Amino acid sequence: MIPDQIGIDLLRTYVAVCRQGSLNRVASQTGRTQSALSMQMRRLESLLGRRLFQRTGRGVVPTPEGELFLGYATRMLVLGDEAAARLRQTELSGGVRVGLAEEVATTALPEALGRLRRGYSEIRLDVVVEQCVALGKCWPEGDLDIMVVPTSVVTADAVTTWNVELQWVCATDYSLDETRPIDLVAFTAPCLWRRRMIETLADKGREHRITFTSQSITALQAAIENGLGIGLLPPEAVRASTMRVLTASAGVPKPLPVQYGLFARDRRAAVVDAAIAVLLEGLPLAPKS
């Protein structure tokens, strides 16, 4: 029997730590201290009477017992979210056109879209996944109801904003030679990340050559993992088992901060406002404004 003291918040925190692989990262995203988060996880282990995590050089990973509990915890959260949404929903129906920057679409927001669909079964989702610059250009045309992109690509006011620190990443066994130009893995131009990557290296006086480009963040991850070069990735896209985060001591610039925003066309429409409420729960970082 699961102890009564294990609440929804504790389950959410546990799932977040398992997915991020880092107590410090989850602490910064939720506005808590790492020590408070560690205490929560130790309390959960005490309540279950099982060791749920083991430490690695790059963070934490679940033990076999932790992986088993992760499956059940995820299912409980999904059921809880679905039940709460069904109880509070009105009979909303209609379509919501959502634009997601490609790098965002692979992280936390797909789960939020799933919760939206389960909670409001009559809502029809039309999701466009595209490069952020292209989404920013189409926003004034009125083709989207909701959009999640870097704030720099659109002049509209965001419902909320948050910051993401892009990490310089390479394969775990990649060797960076400071005497040679840096091999870069980058998004296809035009791309905000690509432009800032090149500008930052130029400011640092580092030569570079682009060895791989793609419009897909999944393809960029594969290229980095297979040693084609180094790239910029958000923390949620860094695979700790196959990638290594580079620091300034390795000859690369500091992590690059990028501000993202959630933009909405018309919050007076009940179906759009319901979609925003669910999406806000799935943002990769706690809102900053």
Coordinates of N, CA, C and O in Angstrom, one line a residue, residues 30-119:
T30 N 11.9 24.9 -10.7 CA 10.7 25.0 -9.8 C 10.8 26.1 -8.7 O 9.9 26.3 -7.9
G31 N 12.0 26.8 -8.7 CA 12.2 27.8 -7.7 C 12.5 27.3 -6.3 O 12.3 28.0 -5.3
R32 N 12.9 26.1 -6.2 CA 13.3 25.5 -4.9 C 14.8 25.4 -4.7 O 15.5 25.5 -5.7
T33 N 15.3 25.1 -3.5 CA 16.7 24.9 -3.3 C 17.0 23.4 -3.6 O 16.1 22.6 -3.4
Q34 N 18.2 23.1 -4.0 CA 18.6 21.7 -4.2 C 18.5 20.9 -2.9 O 18.1 19.7 -3.0
S35 N 18.8 21.5 -1.8 CA 18.8 20.8 -0.5 C 17.3 20.4 -0.2 O 17.1 19.3 0.3
A36 N 16.4 21.3 -0.5 CA 15.0 21.0 -0.2 C 14.5 19.9 -1.1 O 13.7 19.0 -0.7
L37 N 14.9 19.9 -2.3 CA 14.5 18.9 -3.3 C 15.1 17.5 -2.9 O 14.5 16.5 -3.0
S38 N 16.4 17.5 -2.5 CA 17.1 16.3 -2.0 C 16.3 15.7 -0.8 O 16.1 14.5 -0.7
M39 N 15.9 16.6 0.1 CA 15.2 16.2 1.3 C 13.8 15.5 0.9 O 13.4 14.5 1.4
Q40 N 13.2 16.1 -0.1 CA 11.9 15.5 -0.6 C 12.1 14.1 -1.2 O 11.4 13.2 -0.9
M41 N 13.2 13.9 -1.9 CA 13.4 12.6 -2.6 C 13.9 11.6 -1.5 O 13.5 10.4 -1.6
R42 N 14.6 12.0 -0.5 CA 15.0 11.1 0.6 C 13.7 10.7 1.4 O 13.6 9.6 1.8
R43 N 12.8 11.7 1.6 CA 11.5 11.4 2.3 C 10.7 10.4 1.5 O 10.1 9.4 2.0
L44 N 10.7 10.5 0.1 CA 10.0 9.6 -0.7 C 10.6 8.2 -0.6 O 9.8 7.2 -0.4
E45 N 11.9 8.1 -0.6 CA 12.5 6.8 -0.5 C 12.2 6.2 0.9 O 12.0 5.0 1.0
S46 N 12.2 7.0 1.9 CA 11.9 6.5 3.3 C 10.4 6.0 3.4 O 10.2 4.9 4.0
L47 N 9.5 6.7 2.7 CA 8.1 6.3 2.8 C 7.9 5.0 2.0 O 7.1 4.1 2.4
L48 N 8.6 4.8 0.9 CA 8.5 3.5 0.1 C 9.4 2.4 0.6 O 9.2 1.2 0.3
G49 N 10.4 2.8 1.4 CA 11.3 1.8 1.9 C 12.2 1.2 0.8 O 12.7 0.1 0.9
R50 N 12.5 2.0 -0.2 CA 13.3 1.6 -1.3 C 14.2 2.7 -1.8 O 13.9 3.9 -1.7
R51 N 15.4 2.3 -2.3 CA 16.3 3.3 -2.8 C 15.9 3.6 -4.3 O 15.9 2.6 -5.1
L52 N 15.6 4.8 -4.6 CA 15.0 5.1 -5.9 C 16.0 5.7 -6.9 O 15.8 5.7 -8.1
F53 N 17.1 6.3 -6.4 CA 18.1 6.9 -7.2 C 19.5 6.4 -7.0 O 19.8 6.0 -5.9
Q54 N 20.3 6.5 -8.0 CA 21.8 6.3 -7.8 C 22.5 7.5 -8.5 O 22.0 7.9 -9.6
R55 N 23.5 8.0 -7.9 CA 24.2 9.1 -8.5 C 25.2 8.7 -9.6 O 25.8 7.6 -9.4
T56 N 25.4 9.5 -10.6 CA 26.4 9.4 -11.6 C 27.2 10.6 -11.7 O 27.0 11.6 -11.0
G57 N 28.2 10.6 -12.6 CA 29.0 11.8 -12.7 C 28.3 13.0 -13.2 O 28.7 14.1 -13.1
R58 N 27.1 12.7 -13.9 CA 26.4 13.8 -14.5 C 25.0 14.1 -13.8 O 24.2 14.9 -14.3
G59 N 24.7 13.5 -12.7 CA 23.5 13.7 -12.1 C 22.9 12.4 -11.4 O 23.7 11.7 -10.7
V60 N 21.7 12.1 -11.5 CA 21.1 11.0 -10.9 C 20.3 10.2 -12.0 O 19.7 10.8 -12.9
V61 N 20.2 8.9 -11.8 CA 19.4 8.0 -12.6 C 18.6 7.1 -11.7 O 19.0 6.8 -10.6
P62 N 17.4 6.7 -12.1 CA 16.6 5.8 -11.2 C 17.2 4.4 -11.1 O 17.8 3.9 -12.1
T63 N 17.1 3.8 -9.9 CA 17.5 2.4 -9.7 C 16.4 1.6 -10.4 O 15.4 2.1 -10.8
P64 N 16.6 0.2 -10.5 CA 15.6 -0.6 -11.0 C 14.2 -0.4 -10.3 O 13.2 -0.4 -10.9
E65 N 14.3 -0.3 -8.9 CA 13.1 0.0 -8.2 C 12.5 1.3 -8.5 O 11.3 1.5 -8.6
G66 N 13.4 2.3 -8.8 CA 13.0 3.6 -9.1 C 12.3 3.7 -10.5 O 11.3 4.4 -10.7
E67 N 12.8 2.9 -11.4 CA 12.2 2.8 -12.7 C 10.8 2.2 -12.7 O 9.9 2.6 -13.3
L68 N 10.7 1.2 -11.8 CA 9.4 0.6 -11.6 C 8.4 1.6 -11.1 O 7.2 1.7 -11.5
F69 N 8.8 2.3 -10.0 CA 7.9 3.3 -9.4 C 7.6 4.4 -10.4 O 6.5 5.0 -10.4
L70 N 8.6 4.8 -11.2 CA 8.4 5.9 -12.2 C 7.2 5.6 -13.1 O 6.4 6.5 -13.4
G71 N 7.1 4.3 -13.6 CA 6.0 4.0 -14.4 C 4.6 4.2 -13.7 O 3.7 4.7 -14.3
Y72 N 4.6 3.7 -12.5 CA 3.3 3.9 -11.7 C 3.0 5.3 -11.4 O 1.9 5.8 -11.5
A73 N 4.1 6.1 -11.0 CA 3.9 7.5 -10.7 C 3.4 8.3 -11.9 O 2.5 9.1 -11.8
T74 N 3.9 8.0 -13.1 CA 3.5 8.7 -14.3 C 2.0 8.4 -14.6 O 1.3 9.3 -15.0
R75 N 1.7 7.1 -14.5 CA 0.3 6.7 -14.7 C -0.7 7.4 -13.7 O -1.8 7.9 -14.1
M76 N -0.3 7.5 -12.4 CA -1.1 8.2 -11.4 C -1.3 9.6 -11.7 O -2.4 10.2 -11.6
L77 N -0.2 10.3 -12.2 CA -0.3 11.7 -12.5 C -1.2 11.9 -13.7 O -2.0 12.9 -13.8
V78 N -1.1 11.1 -14.7 CA -2.0 11.2 -15.9 C -3.4 11.0 -15.6 O -4.3 11.8 -16.0
L79 N -3.7 10.0 -14.7 CA -5.1 9.8 -14.3 C -5.6 10.9 -13.5 O -6.8 11.4 -13.6
G80 N -4.8 11.5 -12.6 CA -5.2 12.6 -11.8 C -5.5 13.8 -12.6 O -6.5 14.5 -12.4
D81 N -4.6 14.1 -13.5 CA -4.8 15.3 -14.4 C -6.1 15.1 -15.2 O -6.9 16.1 -15.4
E82 N -6.3 13.9 -15.7 CA -7.5 13.7 -16.6 C -8.8 13.8 -15.7 O -9.7 14.4 -16.2
A83 N -8.7 13.3 -14.5 CA -9.9 13.3 -13.7 C -10.2 14.8 -13.3 O -11.4 15.2 -13.4
A84 N -9.2 15.6 -12.9 CA -9.4 17.0 -12.6 C -9.9 17.8 -13.7 O -10.8 18.6 -13.6
A85 N -9.4 17.5 -14.9 CA -9.8 18.3 -16.1 C -11.3 17.9 -16.4 O -12.0 18.8 -16.8
R86 N -11.6 16.6 -16.3 CA -13.0 16.3 -16.7 C -14.0 16.9 -15.7 O -15.1 17.2 -16.1
L87 N -13.6 17.0 -14.4 CA -14.5 17.5 -13.4 C -14.7 19.0 -13.6 O -15.8 19.5 -13.3
R88 N -13.7 19.7 -14.0 CA -13.8 21.2 -14.1 C -14.2 21.7 -15.5 O -14.5 22.9 -15.7
Q89 N -14.2 20.8 -16.5 CA -14.4 21.3 -17.8 C -15.9 21.6 -18.1 O -16.8 21.0 -17.5
T90 N -16.1 22.5 -18.9 CA -17.4 22.7 -19.5 C -17.4 22.0 -20.9 O -16.4 21.5 -21.3
E91 N -18.5 22.0 -21.6 CA -18.5 21.3 -22.8 C -17.9 22.2 -23.9 O -18.6 22.7 -24.8
L92 N -16.6 22.3 -23.8 CA -15.9 23.1 -24.8 C -15.7 22.3 -26.1 O -15.4 21.1 -26.0
S93 N -15.8 22.9 -27.2 CA -15.5 22.3 -28.5 C -14.9 23.3 -29.4 O -15.0 24.5 -29.2
G94 N -14.4 22.8 -30.5 CA -13.8 23.7 -31.5 C -12.3 23.4 -31.7 O -11.8 22.5 -31.1
G95 N -11.7 24.2 -32.6 CA -10.3 23.9 -32.9 C -9.4 25.0 -32.3 O -9.8 26.1 -32.1
V96 N -8.2 24.5 -32.0 CA -7.1 25.4 -31.5 C -5.9 25.2 -32.4 O -5.4 24.0 -32.5
R97 N -5.4 26.2 -33.0 CA -4.3 26.1 -33.8 C -3.0 26.5 -33.0 O -2.9 27.7 -32.6
V98 N -2.1 25.6 -32.8 CA -0.9 25.8 -32.0 C 0.3 25.7 -32.8 O 0.5 24.8 -33.6
G99 N 1.2 26.7 -32.6 CA 2.5 26.7 -33.3 C 3.6 26.5 -32.3 O 3.7 27.2 -31.3
L100 N 4.4 25.5 -32.5 CA 5.5 25.2 -31.6 C 6.8 25.3 -32.3 O 7.0 24.7 -33.4
A101 N 7.8 26.0 -31.7 CA 9.2 25.9 -32.2 C 9.6 24.5 -32.1 O 9.4 23.8 -31.1
E102 N 10.4 24.0 -33.1 CA 10.7 22.6 -33.2 C 11.5 22.1 -32.0 O 11.2 21.0 -31.6
E103 N 12.3 22.9 -31.4 CA 13.1 22.5 -30.3 C 12.2 22.3 -29.1 O 12.6 21.6 -28.1
V104 N 11.1 23.1 -29.0 CA 10.2 23.0 -27.8 C 9.3 21.8 -28.0 O 8.9 21.2 -27.0
A105 N 8.9 21.5 -29.2 CA 7.9 20.4 -29.5 C 8.4 19.0 -29.0 O 7.6 18.1 -28.9
T106 N 9.7 18.8 -28.8 CA 10.2 17.5 -28.4 C 10.4 17.4 -26.9 O 10.8 16.3 -26.4
T107 N 10.1 18.4 -26.1 CA 10.4 18.3 -24.7 C 9.1 18.2 -23.8 O 8.4 17.2 -23.9
A108 N 8.7 19.2 -23.0 CA 7.6 19.0 -22.1 C 6.3 19.3 -22.7 O 5.3 18.8 -22.2
L109 N 6.2 20.1 -23.7 CA 4.9 20.5 -24.2 C 4.0 19.4 -24.8 O 2.8 19.4 -24.7
P110 N 4.6 18.4 -25.5 CA 3.7 17.3 -26.0 C 2.9 16.7 -24.9 O 1.8 16.3 -25.1
E111 N 3.5 16.5 -23.7 CA 2.7 15.9 -22.6 C 1.6 16.8 -22.2 O 0.4 16.4 -22.0
A112 N 1.8 18.2 -22.3 CA 0.7 19.1 -21.9 C -0.4 19.0 -23.0 O -1.6 19.1 -22.7
L113 N 0.0 18.9 -24.3 CA -1.0 18.7 -25.3 C -1.8 17.5 -25.1 O -3.0 17.5 -25.4
G114 N -1.2 16.4 -24.7 CA -1.9 15.2 -24.4 C -2.9 15.4 -23.3 O -4.0 14.9 -23.3
R115 N -2.5 16.1 -22.2 CA -3.4 16.4 -21.1 C -4.6 17.2 -21.6 O -5.8 17.0 -21.2
L116 N -4.3 18.2 -22.5 CA -5.4 19.0 -23.0 C -6.4 18.1 -23.8 O -7.6 18.3 -23.6
R117 N -5.9 17.2 -24.6 CA -6.8 16.3 -25.4 C -7.6 15.4 -24.5 O -8.8 15.2 -24.8
R118 N -7.0 14.9 -23.5 CA -7.7 14.0 -22.6 C -8.8 14.7 -21.7 O -9.8 14.2 -21.4
G119 N -8.4 15.9 -21.3 CA -9.3 16.7 -20.5 C -10.5 17.3 -21.2 O -11.6 17.5 -20.7

